[in-house]
Amino acid sequence: MLNPHTAKYTFMFIALSFIVVALSLVSLSLGGVGVPLEEVFASLAGRNMEASNLIIMQFRLPRIVAAILIGAALAAAGALLQGVIRNPLASPDLLGITGGASVAVVAFMTFVTGYSIHWVPFIAIGGALVTATINYVLAWKKGVSPFRLVLIGIGISTAMGALTTFLLISGPAYLAAQVLNWMTGSIYGTNWSYVEMLWPWVAVFIPLSLLLAKELNVQSLGEDVARGLGSRIQLSRMILLFYSVALAGAAVGVAGTISFIGLMAPHIARRIVGNSYKIIIPVSAFIGAIILLLADLAGRMLFQPLDIPAGVFTAGIGAPFFMYLLFKRKKT
C-alpha cells in the first residue's frame, strides 16, 4: 500500500499529465481551421486520410510537442538555478544565460549564410555556456556566492541585451524581422526537425538533474550544514549550472527568448509540493509545459488571423508575477 506522500505525488503527476494531454488535444483541434476531435483521434491513430490529417500531423502536432519540450526545459532550468542560488527569484533570464544564448544565435543567423537549423541548439548552448562561465568566474571569491552570481548575472544580462541590439543594427536589414520574431519567443513554424533537435537535451538533462536533486536539498540547509553532511558544494554547483545552461540553451535555440517560465513554474511547483527538489524539478517541468501550451494556444486563437508569439503572453503574465514576488519578499 502506498504511503500518503507517495500517493499524493502519484496523483499529482497523473493530474498534471492529464492536463498536458487535454491541452494538447484542444490545441490540435483549434486553430484557423477547426478540426473535430474525432478527426484528431483518427489522425493520431493513423486512420484519418482526410485533408485535416496534414494539418494535425505536420503542422500542429510538432508545434505542440515542441511547446511541451521547451516549456519543460525552461522550467527545469529555472528550478535548478533557484536551487543553486537559494533564491526563488532566480531564472535563466536573470543570470544572463538566455541572453548569452540569444547573442550567439543572432550572431550565427547574421553572419553565417546557408546554415543548418540543427546547429542552432549547439550555438545557443555555447553562448549560454560562455556567459555562465564568465558569471561563475567573476562571482568566484573563495567559492561562489549565490548573491554574487545574481548581481553579476544582472549585469551580464544587460550587456547581452545591448550586444544583441548592436548585432541587429549591424546585420542585413532583411534578417531583422526574422531575428526579432525569434527573439520575441515564438514556436510558429516549428516542425519535426526542431523536435528531433530538442528532445535529446530534455530526455538527458532532466533525468540527470534528478540524480543531483539530493544535493540541492542539502544545500538549501545552508553551506555549513551541507559541508558537514559531506556535500561537495562547488563541484555540484558547477555541474547543476551546466545542466541548467544545457536545458535553457537548447530551448532558446529552438524558440528564442521565451521569458519568465523559468521563474514562474518552479515557484508554483514549490507552492504545490513543498521544498524537495526531487519533486520540484519534474513538477516544474510539467507546469512549464502547461504554461507554454496555454500561451501558444492564446497566441493562435485570440488575435486571428495573426499568430502572436507565445513569448508575448509569458512576458505579459511573468512581469506582474515577478513584481508580486518582489513585493511579497519585501513585506516578509
GROMACS .gro file of C-alpha atoms in nm:
model
  332
    1MET     CA    1   0.000   0.000   0.000
    2LEU     CA    2   0.130   0.347  -0.095
    3ASN     CA    3   0.221   0.581   0.189
    4PRO     CA    4   0.035   0.917   0.193
    5HIS     CA    5   0.324   1.117   0.042
    6THR     CA    6   0.379   0.871  -0.244
    7ALA     CA    7   0.005   0.857  -0.313
    8LYS     CA    8  -0.013   1.238  -0.316
    9TYR     CA    9   0.275   1.275  -0.562
   10THR     CA   10   0.147   0.992  -0.782
   11PHE     CA   11  -0.192   1.164  -0.803
   12MET     CA   12  -0.015   1.494  -0.877
   13PHE     CA   13   0.180   1.352  -1.170
   14ILE     CA   14  -0.130   1.180  -1.309
   15ALA     CA   15  -0.330   1.504  -1.283
   16LEU     CA   16  -0.055   1.711  -1.449
   17SER     CA   17  -0.016   1.452  -1.727
   18PHE     CA   18  -0.392   1.463  -1.786
   19ILE     CA   19  -0.384   1.845  -1.812
   20VAL     CA   20  -0.096   1.833  -2.064
   21VAL     CA   21  -0.277   1.571  -2.277
   22ALA     CA   22  -0.609   1.759  -2.259
   23LEU     CA   23  -0.447   2.090  -2.359
   24SER     CA   24  -0.263   1.916  -2.643
   25LEU     CA   25  -0.587   1.771  -2.781
   26VAL     CA   26  -0.761   2.109  -2.758
   27SER     CA   27  -0.466   2.274  -2.934
   28LEU     CA   28  -0.476   2.009  -3.209
   29SER     CA   29  -0.846   2.077  -3.262
   30LEU     CA   30  -0.849   2.458  -3.251
   31GLY     CA   31  -0.692   2.695  -3.499
   32GLY     CA   32  -0.757   2.890  -3.815
   33VAL     CA   33  -0.910   2.570  -3.949
   34GLY     CA   34  -1.106   2.386  -3.682
   35VAL     CA   35  -1.074   2.007  -3.674
   36PRO     CA   36  -1.333   1.795  -3.486
   37LEU     CA   37  -1.191   1.588  -3.201
   38GLU     CA   38  -1.294   1.262  -3.368
   39GLU     CA   39  -1.075   1.351  -3.667
   40VAL     CA   40  -0.792   1.444  -3.429
   41PHE     CA   41  -0.811   1.099  -3.266
   42ALA     CA   42  -0.832   0.933  -3.607
   43SER     CA   43  -0.518   1.118  -3.725
   44LEU     CA   44  -0.326   1.025  -3.411
   45ALA     CA   45  -0.429   0.661  -3.460
   46GLY     CA   46  -0.318   0.668  -3.826
   47ARG     CA   47  -0.669   0.613  -3.958
   48ASN     CA   48  -0.754   0.960  -4.090
   49MET     CA   49  -0.684   1.012  -4.459
   50GLU     CA   50  -0.869   1.345  -4.474
   51ALA     CA   51  -0.701   1.674  -4.562
   52SER     CA   52  -0.710   1.756  -4.191
   53ASN     CA   53  -0.451   1.483  -4.135
   54LEU     CA   54  -0.187   1.712  -4.287
   55ILE     CA   55  -0.288   1.996  -4.053
   56ILE     CA   56  -0.278   1.772  -3.747
   57MET     CA   57   0.032   1.563  -3.809
   58GLN     CA   58   0.261   1.803  -3.995
   59PHE     CA   59   0.167   2.150  -3.866
   60ARG     CA   60   0.005   2.136  -3.523
   61LEU     CA   61   0.142   1.822  -3.358
   62PRO     CA   62   0.514   1.908  -3.392
   63ARG     CA   63   0.440   2.258  -3.267
   64ILE     CA   64   0.260   2.119  -2.961
   65VAL     CA   65   0.532   1.862  -2.886
   66ALA     CA   66   0.794   2.138  -2.920
   67ALA     CA   67   0.596   2.359  -2.679
   68ILE     CA   68   0.588   2.079  -2.421
   69LEU     CA   69   0.963   2.017  -2.452
   70ILE     CA   70   1.057   2.387  -2.449
   71GLY     CA   71   0.834   2.466  -2.151
   72ALA     CA   72   0.968   2.167  -1.959
   73ALA     CA   73   1.331   2.256  -2.037
   74LEU     CA   74   1.297   2.622  -1.933
   75ALA     CA   75   1.109   2.533  -1.615
   76ALA     CA   76   1.359   2.265  -1.510
   77ALA     CA   77   1.647   2.504  -1.583
   78GLY     CA   78   1.481   2.765  -1.361
   79ALA     CA   79   1.426   2.514  -1.080
   80LEU     CA   80   1.793   2.417  -1.088
   81LEU     CA   81   1.907   2.780  -1.076
   82GLN     CA   82   1.673   2.862  -0.789
   83GLY     CA   83   1.810   2.562  -0.601
   84VAL     CA   84   2.174   2.653  -0.666
   85ILE     CA   85   2.127   3.021  -0.578
   86ARG     CA   86   1.876   2.950  -0.299
   87ASN     CA   87   1.656   3.231  -0.427
   88PRO     CA   88   1.304   3.185  -0.575
   89LEU     CA   89   1.355   3.496  -0.788
   90ALA     CA   90   1.639   3.337  -0.990
   91SER     CA   91   1.582   3.232  -1.351
   92PRO     CA   92   1.787   3.178  -1.670
   93ASP     CA   93   1.683   3.528  -1.784
   94LEU     CA   94   1.817   3.689  -1.467
   95LEU     CA   95   2.163   3.528  -1.479
   96GLY     CA   96   2.227   3.617  -1.841
   97ILE     CA   97   2.204   3.256  -1.961
   98THR     CA   98   1.926   3.318  -2.213
   99GLY     CA   99   2.090   3.647  -2.308
  100GLY     CA  100   2.415   3.469  -2.397
  101ALA     CA  101   2.225   3.209  -2.596
  102SER     CA  102   2.039   3.484  -2.782
  103VAL     CA  103   2.357   3.673  -2.871
  104ALA     CA  104   2.521   3.357  -3.005
  105VAL     CA  105   2.221   3.262  -3.218
  106VAL     CA  106   2.164   3.615  -3.351
  107ALA     CA  107   2.534   3.638  -3.446
  108PHE     CA  108   2.509   3.297  -3.613
  109MET     CA  109   2.198   3.399  -3.810
  110THR     CA  110   2.353   3.733  -3.905
  111PHE     CA  111   2.699   3.630  -4.018
  112VAL     CA  112   2.662   3.269  -4.135
  113THR     CA  113   2.486   3.203  -4.463
  114GLY     CA  114   2.326   2.875  -4.559
  115TYR     CA  115   2.336   2.739  -4.205
  116SER     CA  116   2.158   2.424  -4.091
  117ILE     CA  117   1.896   2.460  -3.818
  118HIS     CA  118   2.047   2.154  -3.649
  119TRP     CA  119   2.341   2.371  -3.543
  120VAL     CA  120   2.125   2.629  -3.366
  121PRO     CA  121   2.084   2.449  -3.027
  122PHE     CA  122   2.460   2.388  -3.011
  123ILE     CA  123   2.529   2.755  -3.089
  124ALA     CA  124   2.276   2.865  -2.826
  125ILE     CA  125   2.419   2.632  -2.562
  126GLY     CA  126   2.770   2.753  -2.648
  127GLY     CA  127   2.667   3.116  -2.598
  128ALA     CA  128   2.484   3.033  -2.275
  129LEU     CA  129   2.786   2.837  -2.151
  130VAL     CA  130   3.021   3.128  -2.222
  131THR     CA  131   2.809   3.375  -2.026
  132ALA     CA  132   2.754   3.126  -1.743
  133THR     CA  133   3.131   3.067  -1.725
  134ILE     CA  134   3.203   3.442  -1.717
  135ASN     CA  135   2.944   3.481  -1.443
  136TYR     CA  136   3.090   3.191  -1.247
  137VAL     CA  137   3.448   3.317  -1.275
  138LEU     CA  138   3.359   3.673  -1.179
  139ALA     CA  139   3.148   3.551  -0.887
  140TRP     CA  140   3.430   3.333  -0.753
  141LYS     CA  141   3.581   3.454  -0.428
  142LYS     CA  142   3.695   3.161  -0.217
  143GLY     CA  143   3.398   2.979  -0.364
  144VAL     CA  144   3.091   3.102  -0.548
  145SER     CA  145   2.844   3.313  -0.356
  146PRO     CA  146   2.482   3.285  -0.479
  147PHE     CA  147   2.436   3.658  -0.411
  148ARG     CA  148   2.734   3.747  -0.632
  149LEU     CA  149   2.603   3.518  -0.906
  150VAL     CA  150   2.277   3.713  -0.917
  151LEU     CA  151   2.437   4.058  -0.913
  152ILE     CA  152   2.689   3.974  -1.185
  153GLY     CA  153   2.420   3.790  -1.381
  154ILE     CA  154   2.205   4.103  -1.396
  155GLY     CA  155   2.498   4.298  -1.538
  156ILE     CA  156   2.578   4.029  -1.793
  157SER     CA  157   2.213   4.006  -1.897
  158THR     CA  158   2.203   4.381  -1.961
  159ALA     CA  159   2.526   4.365  -2.162
  160MET     CA  160   2.393   4.075  -2.371
  161GLY     CA  161   2.077   4.272  -2.449
  162ALA     CA  162   2.287   4.565  -2.572
  163LEU     CA  163   2.508   4.335  -2.780
  164THR     CA  164   2.203   4.169  -2.938
  165THR     CA  165   2.067   4.511  -3.038
  166PHE     CA  166   2.405   4.603  -3.189
  167LEU     CA  167   2.408   4.282  -3.394
  168LEU     CA  168   2.057   4.352  -3.521
  169ILE     CA  169   2.153   4.703  -3.631
  170SER     CA  170   2.478   4.596  -3.795
  171GLY     CA  171   2.335   4.291  -3.974
  172PRO     CA  172   2.149   4.271  -4.305
  173ALA     CA  173   1.813   4.451  -4.298
  174TYR     CA  174   1.622   4.156  -4.446
  175LEU     CA  175   1.715   3.939  -4.145
  176ALA     CA  176   1.589   4.188  -3.887
  177ALA     CA  177   1.223   4.080  -3.898
  178GLN     CA  178   1.313   3.711  -3.878
  179VAL     CA  179   1.553   3.764  -3.588
  180LEU     CA  180   1.314   3.992  -3.400
  181ASN     CA  181   1.035   3.735  -3.431
  182TRP     CA  182   1.269   3.466  -3.297
  183MET     CA  183   1.384   3.692  -3.011
  184THR     CA  184   1.025   3.753  -2.903
  185GLY     CA  185   0.989   3.382  -2.836
  186SER     CA  186   0.786   3.203  -3.098
  187ILE     CA  187   0.724   2.840  -3.188
  188TYR     CA  188   0.542   2.935  -3.508
  189GLY     CA  189   0.653   2.715  -3.796
  190THR     CA  190   0.809   2.452  -3.572
  191ASN     CA  191   0.835   2.117  -3.748
  192TRP     CA  192   0.957   1.768  -3.662
  193SER     CA  193   1.319   1.869  -3.732
  194TYR     CA  194   1.307   2.108  -3.437
  195VAL     CA  195   1.155   1.838  -3.216
  196GLU     CA  196   1.434   1.598  -3.317
  197MET     CA  197   1.690   1.863  -3.222
  198LEU     CA  198   1.538   1.935  -2.882
  199TRP     CA  199   1.412   1.611  -2.729
  200PRO     CA  200   1.755   1.452  -2.659
  201TRP     CA  201   1.857   1.751  -2.445
  202VAL     CA  202   1.538   1.727  -2.239
  203ALA     CA  203   1.549   1.346  -2.218
  204VAL     CA  204   1.910   1.350  -2.095
  205PHE     CA  205   1.945   1.654  -1.869
  206ILE     CA  206   1.619   1.646  -1.673
  207PRO     CA  207   1.687   1.287  -1.551
  208LEU     CA  208   2.049   1.384  -1.476
  209SER     CA  209   1.918   1.678  -1.275
  210LEU     CA  210   1.703   1.444  -1.068
  211LEU     CA  211   2.014   1.244  -0.977
  212LEU     CA  212   2.158   1.556  -0.811
  213ALA     CA  213   1.832   1.672  -0.655
  214LYS     CA  214   1.955   1.548  -0.318
  215GLU     CA  215   2.248   1.793  -0.340
  216LEU     CA  216   2.004   2.082  -0.386
  217ASN     CA  217   1.805   1.968  -0.084
  218VAL     CA  218   2.121   1.952   0.129
  219GLN     CA  219   2.250   2.290   0.010
  220SER     CA  220   1.915   2.452   0.088
  221LEU     CA  221   2.002   2.395   0.456
  222GLY     CA  222   2.299   2.631   0.426
  223GLU     CA  223   2.663   2.589   0.325
  224ASP     CA  224   2.793   2.500   0.670
  225VAL     CA  225   2.534   2.226   0.718
  226ALA     CA  226   2.591   2.100   0.362
  227ARG     CA  227   2.966   2.071   0.420
  228GLY     CA  228   2.903   1.893   0.747
  229LEU     CA  229   2.689   1.640   0.561
  230GLY     CA  230   2.969   1.576   0.312
  231SER     CA  231   2.838   1.780   0.018
  232ARG     CA  232   3.096   1.887  -0.241
  233ILE     CA  233   2.928   2.224  -0.279
  234GLN     CA  234   3.134   2.393  -0.551
  235LEU     CA  235   3.154   2.084  -0.773
  236SER     CA  236   2.783   2.013  -0.751
  237ARG     CA  237   2.701   2.380  -0.817
  238MET     CA  238   2.916   2.379  -1.129
  239ILE     CA  239   2.752   2.059  -1.260
  240LEU     CA  240   2.399   2.181  -1.184
  241LEU     CA  241   2.469   2.515  -1.352
  242PHE     CA  242   2.587   2.326  -1.660
  243TYR     CA  243   2.267   2.119  -1.663
  244SER     CA  244   2.064   2.440  -1.638
  245VAL     CA  245   2.263   2.600  -1.919
  246ALA     CA  246   2.215   2.295  -2.143
  247LEU     CA  247   1.836   2.290  -2.090
  248ALA     CA  248   1.786   2.666  -2.126
  249GLY     CA  249   2.026   2.697  -2.419
  250ALA     CA  250   1.860   2.417  -2.616
  251ALA     CA  251   1.516   2.570  -2.557
  252VAL     CA  252   1.631   2.919  -2.657
  253GLY     CA  253   1.799   2.778  -2.969
  254VAL     CA  254   1.465   2.644  -3.091
  255ALA     CA  255   1.213   2.902  -2.967
  256GLY     CA  256   1.402   3.220  -2.888
  257THR     CA  257   1.383   3.407  -2.561
  258ILE     CA  258   1.058   3.291  -2.404
  259SER     CA  259   1.086   3.466  -2.071
  260PHE     CA  260   0.961   3.406  -1.717
  261ILE     CA  261   0.869   3.035  -1.748
  262GLY     CA  262   1.189   2.954  -1.560
  263LEU     CA  263   1.074   3.190  -1.284
  264MET     CA  264   0.702   3.106  -1.262
  265ALA     CA  265   0.693   2.728  -1.298
  266PRO     CA  266   0.936   2.639  -1.013
  267HIS     CA  267   0.769   2.889  -0.781
  268ILE     CA  268   0.425   2.740  -0.850
  269ALA     CA  269   0.566   2.388  -0.810
  270ARG     CA  270   0.719   2.480  -0.473
  271ARG     CA  271   0.385   2.611  -0.350
  272ILE     CA  272   0.216   2.285  -0.452
  273VAL     CA  273   0.464   2.015  -0.346
  274GLY     CA  274   0.696   2.174  -0.090
  275ASN     CA  275   1.074   2.206  -0.094
  276SER     CA  276   1.207   1.868  -0.211
  277TYR     CA  277   1.384   1.920  -0.544
  278LYS     CA  278   1.333   1.557  -0.637
  279ILE     CA  279   0.966   1.651  -0.677
  280ILE     CA  280   1.005   2.021  -0.764
  281ILE     CA  281   1.208   1.955  -1.082
  282PRO     CA  282   0.960   1.718  -1.257
  283VAL     CA  283   0.654   1.912  -1.135
  284SER     CA  284   0.815   2.235  -1.263
  285ALA     CA  285   0.871   2.067  -1.600
  286PHE     CA  286   0.501   1.975  -1.623
  287ILE     CA  287   0.390   2.324  -1.520
  288GLY     CA  288   0.630   2.485  -1.767
  289ALA     CA  289   0.484   2.271  -2.046
  290ILE     CA  290   0.130   2.371  -1.942
  291ILE     CA  291   0.217   2.743  -1.932
  292LEU     CA  292   0.372   2.737  -2.280
  293LEU     CA  293   0.087   2.530  -2.426
  294LEU     CA  294  -0.161   2.787  -2.292
  295ALA     CA  295   0.049   3.080  -2.419
  296ASP     CA  296   0.083   2.928  -2.765
  297LEU     CA  297  -0.290   2.848  -2.782
  298ALA     CA  298  -0.373   3.205  -2.680
  299GLY     CA  299  -0.133   3.339  -2.943
  300ARG     CA  300  -0.301   3.133  -3.215
  301MET     CA  301  -0.663   3.195  -3.115
  302LEU     CA  302  -0.709   3.540  -2.958
  303PHE     CA  303  -0.598   3.762  -3.246
  304GLN     CA  304  -0.678   3.560  -3.558
  305PRO     CA  305  -0.564   3.569  -3.833
  306LEU     CA  306  -0.247   3.692  -3.659
  307ASP     CA  307  -0.024   3.440  -3.484
  308ILE     CA  308   0.115   3.621  -3.180
  309PRO     CA  309   0.444   3.480  -3.040
  310ALA     CA  310   0.396   3.283  -2.719
  311GLY     CA  311   0.675   3.486  -2.557
  312VAL     CA  312   0.449   3.793  -2.561
  313PHE     CA  313   0.199   3.617  -2.334
  314THR     CA  314   0.456   3.464  -2.099
  315ALA     CA  315   0.615   3.808  -2.057
  316GLY     CA  316   0.274   3.968  -2.005
  317ILE     CA  317   0.197   3.722  -1.724
  318GLY     CA  318   0.551   3.683  -1.592
  319ALA     CA  319   0.636   4.050  -1.539
  320PRO     CA  320   0.345   4.114  -1.297
  321PHE     CA  321   0.420   3.778  -1.132
  322PHE     CA  322   0.780   3.888  -1.075
  323MET     CA  323   0.662   4.219  -0.926
  324TYR     CA  324   0.426   4.027  -0.697
  325LEU     CA  325   0.713   3.808  -0.574
  326LEU     CA  326   0.930   4.114  -0.511
  327PHE     CA  327   0.651   4.285  -0.317
  328LYS     CA  328   0.583   3.970  -0.116
  329ARG     CA  329   0.951   3.928  -0.024
  330LYS     CA  330   0.972   4.295   0.073
  331LYS     CA  331   0.681   4.250   0.316
  332THR     CA  332   0.846   3.947   0.476
   0.00000   0.00000   0.00000
